[in-house]
mmCIF file of C-alpha atoms in Angstrom:
data_model
loop_
_atom_site.group_PDB
_atom_site.id
_atom_site.type_symbol
_atom_site.label_atom_id
_atom_site.label_comp_id
_atom_site.label_asym_id
_atom_site.label_seq_id
_atom_site.Cartn_x
_atom_site.Cartn_y
_atom_site.Cartn_z
ATOM 1 C CA MET A 72 -0.034 -0.243 0.309
ATOM 2 C CA SER A 73 1.018 3.198 -0.948
ATOM 3 C CA ASN A 74 1.742 6.081 1.224
ATOM 4 C CA ALA A 75 1.677 8.447 -1.777
ATOM 5 C CA TYR A 76 -0.066 11.731 -1.377
ATOM 6 C CA SER A 77 -2.019 13.391 -4.649
ATOM 7 C CA ALA A 78 -3.857 16.588 -4.873
ATOM 8 C CA SER A 79 -5.215 17.874 -8.170
ATOM 9 C CA PRO A 80 -4.982 22.059 -7.287
ATOM 10 C CA PRO A 81 -7.341 22.677 -10.875
ATOM 11 C CA ALA A 82 -9.732 20.090 -9.414
ATOM 12 C CA LEU A 83 -9.701 22.528 -6.495
ATOM 13 C CA ILE A 84 -10.214 25.298 -7.669
ATOM 14 C CA ALA A 85 -12.790 23.604 -9.956
ATOM 15 C CA GLY A 86 -14.733 22.649 -6.882
ATOM 16 C CA THR A 87 -13.798 25.483 -4.714
ATOM 17 C CA ARG A 88 -15.750 28.099 -7.348
ATOM 18 C CA GLN A 89 -18.185 25.925 -7.085
ATOM 19 C CA ILE A 90 -18.846 25.527 -3.553
ATOM 20 C CA GLU A 91 -18.178 29.299 -4.059
ATOM 21 C CA GLN A 92 -21.016 28.867 -6.394
ATOM 22 C CA ILE A 93 -23.121 27.635 -3.719
ATOM 23 C CA SER A 94 -22.975 29.242 -1.115
ATOM 24 C CA ARG A 95 -23.878 32.762 -2.573
ATOM 25 C CA LEU A 96 -27.131 31.265 -3.780
ATOM 26 C CA ALA A 97 -27.585 30.075 -0.330
ATOM 27 C CA ASN A 98 -26.707 33.768 1.531
ATOM 28 C CA GLU A 99 -29.504 34.876 -1.073
ATOM 29 C CA MET A 100 -31.818 32.020 -0.687
ATOM 30 C CA ILE A 101 -31.389 32.789 3.083
ATOM 31 C CA ASN A 102 -31.768 36.157 3.284
ATOM 32 C CA GLU A 103 -35.106 35.860 -0.240
ATOM 33 C CA PHE A 104 -36.679 33.726 2.581
ATOM 34 C CA ILE A 105 -36.373 36.324 5.702
ATOM 35 C CA THR A 106 -37.792 38.330 4.209
ATOM 36 C CA ASP A 107 -40.807 36.451 2.770
ATOM 37 C CA VAL A 108 -41.347 35.230 6.057
ATOM 38 C CA SER A 109 -40.812 37.804 7.547
ATOM 39 C CA SER A 110 -43.700 39.537 5.755
ATOM 40 C CA THR A 111 -46.198 36.557 6.484
ATOM 41 C CA SER A 112 -45.969 37.115 10.481
ATOM 42 C CA GLY A 113 -49.166 39.291 10.791
ATOM 43 C CA TRP A 114 -51.667 36.399 8.742
ATOM 44 C CA PRO A 115 -52.887 34.996 12.041
ATOM 45 C CA GLY A 116 -54.022 38.708 13.752
ATOM 46 C CA HIS A 117 -52.650 40.784 15.913
ATOM 47 C CA ASP A 118 -54.952 41.131 19.431
ATOM 48 C CA ASP A 119 -58.169 38.390 19.099
ATOM 49 C CA SER A 120 -58.631 34.395 20.162
ATOM 50 C CA PHE A 121 -56.953 33.337 17.591
ATOM 51 C CA ALA A 122 -54.282 35.486 16.987
ATOM 52 C CA LYS A 123 -53.011 34.915 20.374
ATOM 53 C CA GLU A 124 -53.676 31.378 20.753
ATOM 54 C CA MET A 125 -50.792 31.487 17.083
ATOM 55 C CA LEU A 126 -49.138 34.244 17.465
ATOM 56 C CA PRO A 127 -46.320 32.275 19.852
ATOM 57 C CA GLN A 128 -46.608 29.174 18.005
ATOM 58 C CA GLU A 129 -45.924 31.306 14.303
ATOM 59 C CA LYS A 130 -43.103 32.950 15.761
ATOM 60 C CA GLN A 131 -42.004 29.931 16.517
ATOM 61 C CA GLN A 132 -41.869 28.015 13.520
ATOM 62 C CA ARG A 133 -40.716 31.628 11.320
ATOM 63 C CA GLU A 134 -37.662 31.173 14.280
ATOM 64 C CA GLY A 135 -37.184 27.971 13.791
ATOM 65 C CA SER A 136 -37.055 27.849 9.849
ATOM 66 C CA ILE A 137 -34.431 30.821 9.698
ATOM 67 C CA THR A 138 -32.477 28.677 12.337
ATOM 68 C CA THR A 139 -32.841 25.742 10.290
ATOM 69 C CA GLY A 140 -31.906 27.562 7.017
ATOM 70 C CA THR A 141 -29.163 29.980 8.610
ATOM 71 C CA SER A 142 -27.249 27.200 9.706
ATOM 72 C CA LEU A 143 -27.462 26.247 6.009
ATOM 73 C CA SER A 144 -26.518 28.707 4.491
ATOM 74 C CA GLU A 145 -23.178 29.064 7.028
ATOM 75 C CA ALA A 146 -22.261 25.278 6.940
ATOM 76 C CA ILE A 147 -22.366 25.441 3.313
ATOM 77 C CA VAL A 148 -19.806 28.518 3.552
ATOM 78 C CA SER A 149 -17.724 26.590 5.588
ATOM 79 C CA VAL A 150 -17.534 23.795 3.297
ATOM 80 C CA GLY A 151 -16.470 25.964 0.701
ATOM 81 C CA ASP A 152 -14.291 27.772 3.374
ATOM 82 C CA GLY A 153 -11.946 24.771 3.893
ATOM 83 C CA THR A 154 -12.038 23.183 0.942
ATOM 84 C CA LEU A 155 -10.262 26.348 0.162
ATOM 85 C CA THR A 156 -8.042 26.709 2.804
ATOM 86 C CA ASN A 157 -7.374 22.787 1.400
ATOM 87 C CA LEU A 158 -6.417 24.132 -1.938
ATOM 88 C CA LYS A 159 -3.611 26.936 -0.268
ATOM 89 C CA SER A 160 -1.724 24.057 1.753
ATOM 90 C CA VAL A 161 -2.266 21.688 -1.889
ATOM 91 C CA LEU A 162 -0.493 24.645 -3.329
ATOM 92 C CA GLY A 163 2.181 26.232 -0.631
ATOM 93 C CA THR A 164 3.347 22.296 -0.385
ATOM 94 C CA GLN A 165 3.364 22.494 -4.555
ATOM 95 C CA ASN A 166 5.318 25.829 -4.506
ATOM 96 C CA GLY A 167 8.070 24.042 -1.878
ATOM 97 C CA VAL A 168 8.619 20.365 -3.403
ATOM 98 C CA LEU A 169 9.222 22.109 -6.537
ATOM 99 C CA SER A 170 11.297 24.800 -5.265
ATOM 100 C CA ALA A 171 13.639 22.374 -3.398
ATOM 101 C CA ILE A 172 13.747 20.232 -6.745
ATOM 102 C CA HIS A 173 14.990 23.708 -7.787
ATOM 103 C CA ASP A 174 17.307 23.982 -5.653
ATOM 104 C CA SER A 175 18.455 20.619 -5.145
ATOM 105 C CA ASP A 176 19.287 20.948 -8.821
ATOM 106 C CA ILE A 177 20.970 24.034 -8.860
ATOM 107 C CA ASN A 178 23.412 22.615 -5.934
ATOM 108 C CA THR A 179 24.197 19.528 -8.053
ATOM 109 C CA GLY A 180 25.046 20.853 -10.868
ATOM 110 C CA ASP A 181 22.364 19.470 -12.810
ATOM 111 C CA THR A 182 20.989 22.602 -13.940
ATOM 112 C CA ASP A 183 18.269 20.040 -16.572
ATOM 113 C CA GLY A 184 16.225 19.073 -13.850
ATOM 114 C CA GLY A 185 17.317 15.110 -13.379
ATOM 115 C CA SER A 186 16.955 14.451 -17.044
ATOM 116 C CA HIS A 187 20.160 12.836 -18.008
ATOM 117 C CA GLY A 188 18.976 12.252 -21.966
ATOM 118 C CA GLY A 189 19.588 8.670 -20.815
ATOM 119 C CA LYS A 190 22.811 8.491 -19.615
ATOM 120 C CA HIS A 191 24.490 6.483 -17.601
#
């Protein structure tokens, strides 16, 4: 079993872009939902017996829906942030390894990047 580490920066970049778009849409959707659901808060009425009975339940359901939607949106944004952090780590590691190879080639006098054209 190999302990090799591999990552595809182009795939991570594409995935990060997709997650950013999804995050943006999720935020827009939850903001639109909050606006729309807030406009319904007066539907049970204001001061009659039905309103007094229904308003606490309506408020609880409305606030619960908003909390759930907000949490979902935050979770999606967090996935995007984590993927972006992973991408930065992969690119940093990749650049560090390439620099070390380049430095090694310079220190050994190997200026063709380790390719010896078939010579042994």
